[in-house]
Amino acid sequence: MRFFIDTADLDEIREALSWGCLAGVTTNPSLYARTGGALADFEGHMLKICEMCEGLPVSVESQAKTVEDMVADGRRLAALAPNVVVKLPICAESLAATHQLASEGVRVNMTLVFTATQALLAANAGARYISPFVGRFDDIAEDGVSQLADVVACIGNDDWSGRNVDDRVEIIAASIRTPNHVTQAALLGADIATVPFGALKKCLRHPLTDQGMASFDADWAKVTSAR
């Protein structure tokens, strides 16, 4: 399973890239709003991310509401950089827009997916990526991991043999809140987990690792002090 970072913060992306573990970026309107950026700066900001992450997919979300506007938005966003993936929320309009955009070679990441049936519709419409949400189920006391399992199983049951290998359907486990969400997504066979930087840092840490490093440092201090 590969890691995407779920952010629009350039500093977070820069640090995650330095780790050598980053395979892509996902953004959304809420994440961009947290950067304090203005509407007029949106496309320029997305272009900066694309340039930082050359060769890696960067999901840029459209706020259009009609099929025609989604298609127009998707074409414009895709023209920003070759690594742009157009992000659309699952609905009837976005399915039609995805069908059109996919026929033109524009990659679509279908987001706000909560059920296997939504995922199957997105895949059949031509979505390149499908983003089932996990953590938001936890917010309403439901099991997001089991819903993710259903999506992975249903998508995995079809080989999508009519597609080229570069257009295969990939599942991005989204709304990831904890290291356990990451572990479960990997165990279930999700292709990608898109993880906020805070949760990504939690994946790196463990108290036993901290204790072990402290012990090594203390023992090494004894060695050096004995000189």
CSV table of C-alpha atoms in Angstrom, one decimal:
chain,number,residue,atom,x,y,z
A,1,MET,CA,0.0,0.0,0.0
A,2,ARG,CA,1.2,3.5,-0.9
A,3,PHE,CA,1.0,6.7,1.0
A,4,PHE,CA,-0.6,9.9,-0.2
A,5,ILE,CA,-0.7,13.0,2.0
A,6,ASP,CA,-4.0,14.7,2.6
A,7,THR,CA,-3.2,18.4,2.8
A,8,ALA,CA,-2.8,21.6,0.9
A,9,ASP,CA,0.0,22.9,3.2
A,10,LEU,CA,3.2,23.3,1.2
A,11,ASP,CA,5.5,22.8,4.2
A,12,GLU,CA,3.8,19.6,5.2
A,13,ILE,CA,4.1,18.3,1.6
A,14,ARG,CA,7.8,19.3,1.5
A,15,GLU,CA,8.6,17.4,4.7
A,16,ALA,CA,6.7,14.3,3.7
A,17,LEU,CA,8.5,14.3,0.3
A,18,SER,CA,11.8,14.4,2.2
A,19,TRP,CA,11.0,11.1,3.9
A,20,GLY,CA,10.9,9.3,0.5
A,21,CYS,CA,7.6,7.6,1.3
A,22,LEU,CA,5.2,9.9,-0.5
A,23,ALA,CA,3.4,8.7,-3.6
A,24,GLY,CA,0.9,11.5,-4.1
A,25,VAL,CA,-1.3,14.3,-2.7
A,26,THR,CA,-5.0,14.8,-2.1
A,27,THR,CA,-6.5,18.1,-1.5
A,28,ASN,CA,-10.1,19.5,-1.0
A,29,PRO,CA,-11.7,22.9,-0.4
A,30,SER,CA,-11.5,22.6,3.4
A,31,LEU,CA,-7.8,21.8,3.3
A,32,TYR,CA,-7.1,24.7,0.9
A,33,ALA,CA,-9.2,27.1,3.2
A,34,ARG,CA,-6.9,26.1,6.1
A,35,THR,CA,-3.9,27.5,4.2
A,36,GLY,CA,-5.6,31.0,4.3
A,37,GLY,CA,-5.4,31.2,0.5
A,38,ALA,CA,-7.8,33.3,-1.6
A,39,LEU,CA,-10.0,32.0,-4.4
A,40,ALA,CA,-7.9,34.0,-6.9
A,41,ASP,CA,-4.8,32.1,-5.7
A,42,PHE,CA,-6.3,28.6,-5.8
A,43,GLU,CA,-5.1,27.4,-9.1
A,44,GLY,CA,-1.7,28.9,-8.6
A,45,HIS,CA,-1.4,27.1,-5.2
A,46,MET,CA,-2.4,23.8,-6.8
A,47,LEU,CA,0.2,24.3,-9.5
A,48,LYS,CA,2.9,24.8,-6.8
A,49,ILE,CA,1.9,21.5,-5.3
A,50,CYS,CA,2.0,19.8,-8.7
A,51,GLU,CA,5.5,21.2,-9.4
A,52,MET,CA,6.7,20.1,-5.9
A,53,CYS,CA,5.3,16.6,-6.6
A,54,GLU,CA,6.3,16.2,-10.2
A,55,GLY,CA,5.4,12.8,-11.5
A,56,LEU,CA,3.1,12.1,-8.5
A,57,PRO,CA,-0.7,12.3,-8.8
A,58,VAL,CA,-2.2,15.4,-7.1
A,59,SER,CA,-6.0,15.4,-6.6
A,60,VAL,CA,-7.6,18.8,-7.1
A,61,GLU,CA,-11.3,19.1,-6.3
A,62,SER,CA,-13.9,20.8,-8.3
A,63,GLN,CA,-16.7,22.7,-6.7
A,64,ALA,CA,-18.9,22.6,-9.8
A,65,LYS,CA,-22.5,21.3,-9.4
A,66,THR,CA,-23.7,20.6,-12.9
A,67,VAL,CA,-22.5,18.0,-15.4
A,68,GLU,CA,-21.5,20.7,-17.8
A,69,ASP,CA,-19.6,22.8,-15.2
A,70,MET,CA,-17.9,19.7,-13.8
A,71,VAL,CA,-16.6,18.7,-17.2
A,72,ALA,CA,-15.4,22.3,-18.0
A,73,ASP,CA,-13.8,22.5,-14.5
A,74,GLY,CA,-12.2,19.1,-15.0
A,75,ARG,CA,-10.7,20.0,-18.3
A,76,ARG,CA,-9.4,23.3,-16.9
A,77,LEU,CA,-7.9,21.7,-13.8
A,78,ALA,CA,-6.3,18.9,-15.8
A,79,ALA,CA,-4.6,21.4,-18.0
A,80,LEU,CA,-2.8,22.9,-15.1
A,81,ALA,CA,-0.2,20.1,-14.9
A,82,PRO,CA,0.1,16.6,-16.3
A,83,ASN,CA,-0.1,15.1,-12.7
A,84,VAL,CA,-3.5,16.6,-11.8
A,85,VAL,CA,-6.2,14.2,-11.0
A,86,VAL,CA,-9.7,15.8,-10.9
A,87,LYS,CA,-11.6,15.1,-7.7
A,88,LEU,CA,-15.4,15.0,-7.8
A,89,PRO,CA,-17.9,14.0,-5.1
A,90,ILE,CA,-20.1,11.0,-5.8
A,91,CYS,CA,-23.5,12.0,-7.2
A,92,ALA,CA,-25.4,11.6,-10.4
A,93,GLU,CA,-23.9,14.6,-12.0
A,94,SER,CA,-20.3,13.6,-11.2
A,95,LEU,CA,-20.9,10.1,-12.7
A,96,ALA,CA,-21.9,11.6,-16.0
A,97,ALA,CA,-19.0,14.1,-15.8
A,98,THR,CA,-16.6,11.3,-15.0
A,99,HIS,CA,-17.8,9.3,-17.9
A,100,GLN,CA,-17.1,12.2,-20.2
A,101,LEU,CA,-13.8,13.2,-18.7
A,102,ALA,CA,-12.5,9.6,-18.6
A,103,SER,CA,-13.3,9.3,-22.3
A,104,GLU,CA,-11.0,12.3,-22.9
A,105,GLY,CA,-8.2,10.8,-20.8
A,106,VAL,CA,-8.7,12.9,-17.7
A,107,ARG,CA,-8.2,11.0,-14.5
A,108,VAL,CA,-10.9,11.3,-11.9
A,109,ASN,CA,-10.8,10.6,-8.1
A,110,MET,CA,-14.3,10.0,-6.9
A,111,THR,CA,-14.5,11.2,-3.3
A,112,LEU,CA,-17.0,11.2,-0.4
A,113,VAL,CA,-17.7,7.5,-1.1
A,114,PHE,CA,-19.3,5.7,1.8
A,115,THR,CA,-20.8,2.5,0.3
A,116,ALA,CA,-19.7,-0.3,-1.9
A,117,THR,CA,-22.5,0.5,-4.4
A,118,GLN,CA,-21.3,4.1,-4.7
A,119,ALA,CA,-17.8,2.7,-5.4
A,120,LEU,CA,-19.1,0.3,-8.0
A,121,LEU,CA,-20.9,3.1,-9.8
A,122,ALA,CA,-17.8,5.3,-9.7
A,123,ALA,CA,-15.7,2.5,-11.1
A,124,ASN,CA,-18.1,1.7,-13.9
A,125,ALA,CA,-18.3,5.4,-14.8
A,126,GLY,CA,-14.6,5.5,-15.4
A,127,ALA,CA,-13.1,6.8,-12.2
A,128,ARG,CA,-9.3,6.2,-11.9
A,129,TYR,CA,-9.4,6.4,-8.1
A,130,ILE,CA,-12.1,5.8,-5.6
A,131,SER,CA,-11.9,7.4,-2.1
A,132,PRO,CA,-14.0,5.6,0.5
A,133,PHE,CA,-14.0,7.4,3.8
A,134,VAL,CA,-13.2,5.7,7.1
A,135,GLY,CA,-13.0,8.1,9.9
A,136,ARG,CA,-16.3,9.9,9.3
A,137,PHE,CA,-18.1,6.6,10.1
A,138,ASP,CA,-16.3,6.6,13.5
A,139,ASP,CA,-17.8,10.1,14.0
A,140,ILE,CA,-21.3,8.7,13.9
A,141,ALA,CA,-20.4,5.5,15.9
A,142,GLU,CA,-20.3,3.2,12.9
A,143,ASP,CA,-17.5,1.0,11.6
A,144,GLY,CA,-15.6,2.7,8.8
A,145,VAL,CA,-13.2,-0.2,8.4
A,146,SER,CA,-15.9,-2.7,7.7
A,147,GLN,CA,-17.3,-0.4,5.0
A,148,LEU,CA,-13.9,-0.1,3.5
A,149,ALA,CA,-13.6,-3.9,3.5
A,150,ASP,CA,-16.8,-4.1,1.4
A,151,VAL,CA,-15.5,-1.5,-1.1
A,152,VAL,CA,-12.2,-3.3,-1.5
A,153,ALA,CA,-13.9,-6.7,-1.9
A,154,CYS,CA,-16.5,-5.5,-4.5
A,155,ILE,CA,-13.9,-3.6,-6.6
A,156,GLY,CA,-11.5,-6.5,-6.3
A,157,ASN,CA,-14.1,-9.0,-7.6
A,158,ASP,CA,-13.9,-7.4,-11.1
A,159,ASP,CA,-10.7,-7.3,-13.0
A,160,TRP,CA,-11.8,-4.3,-15.1
A,161,SER,CA,-10.2,-6.0,-18.0
A,162,GLY,CA,-11.5,-3.5,-20.5
A,163,ARG,CA,-9.1,-0.9,-19.1
A,164,ASN,CA,-5.4,-0.3,-19.8
A,165,VAL,CA,-3.1,-1.0,-16.9
A,166,ASP,CA,-2.5,2.7,-16.4
A,167,ASP,CA,-6.3,3.3,-16.1
A,168,ARG,CA,-7.0,0.6,-13.6
A,169,VAL,CA,-9.2,1.4,-10.6
A,170,GLU,CA,-7.4,2.1,-7.4
A,171,ILE,CA,-8.8,2.5,-4.0
A,172,ILE,CA,-7.7,5.4,-1.8
A,173,ALA,CA,-8.6,4.9,1.9
A,174,ALA,CA,-9.5,8.4,3.0
A,175,SER,CA,-10.6,10.1,6.1
A,176,ILE,CA,-7.8,8.4,7.9
A,177,ARG,CA,-7.4,9.4,11.5
A,178,THR,CA,-5.2,6.9,13.3
A,179,PRO,CA,-2.3,4.5,12.6
A,180,ASN,CA,-4.8,1.6,13.1
A,181,HIS,CA,-6.8,3.0,10.2
A,182,VAL,CA,-3.7,2.8,8.1
A,183,THR,CA,-2.9,-0.8,9.2
A,184,GLN,CA,-6.4,-2.0,8.6
A,185,ALA,CA,-6.5,-0.4,5.1
A,186,ALA,CA,-3.3,-2.1,4.2
A,187,LEU,CA,-4.5,-5.5,5.6
A,188,LEU,CA,-7.7,-5.2,3.6
A,189,GLY,CA,-5.8,-4.5,0.4
A,190,ALA,CA,-6.5,-0.8,-0.3
A,191,ASP,CA,-4.0,0.5,-2.9
A,192,ILE,CA,-3.4,3.8,-1.2
A,193,ALA,CA,-4.0,5.5,2.1
A,194,THR,CA,-4.3,9.3,2.0
A,195,VAL,CA,-3.2,10.5,5.5
A,196,PRO,CA,-3.2,13.9,7.1
A,197,PHE,CA,0.3,15.0,8.2
A,198,GLY,CA,-0.5,14.7,11.9
A,199,ALA,CA,-1.7,11.1,11.5
A,200,LEU,CA,1.3,10.4,9.2
A,201,LYS,CA,3.7,11.5,12.0
A,202,LYS,CA,1.8,9.2,14.5
A,203,CYS,CA,2.5,6.3,12.1
A,204,LEU,CA,6.2,7.0,12.6
A,205,ARG,CA,6.2,7.0,16.4
A,206,HIS,CA,5.9,4.3,19.0
A,207,PRO,CA,6.7,4.6,22.8
A,208,LEU,CA,8.8,1.5,22.7
A,209,THR,CA,10.9,3.0,19.9
A,210,ASP,CA,11.3,6.2,22.0
A,211,GLN,CA,12.3,4.1,25.0
A,212,GLY,CA,14.8,2.1,23.0
A,213,MET,CA,16.4,5.2,21.6
A,214,ALA,CA,16.7,6.7,25.1
A,215,SER,CA,18.3,3.5,26.3
A,216,PHE,CA,20.8,3.4,23.5
A,217,ASP,CA,21.7,7.1,24.1
A,218,ALA,CA,22.2,6.5,27.8
A,219,ASP,CA,24.4,3.5,27.2
A,220,TRP,CA,26.4,5.3,24.6
A,221,ALA,CA,26.9,8.2,27.0
A,222,LYS,CA,28.5,5.7,29.4
A,223,VAL,CA,30.8,4.5,26.7
A,224,THR,CA,31.9,8.0,25.7
A,225,SER,CA,32.3,9.2,29.3
A,226,ALA,CA,34.6,6.3,30.1
A,227,ARG,CA,37.2,7.6,27.6
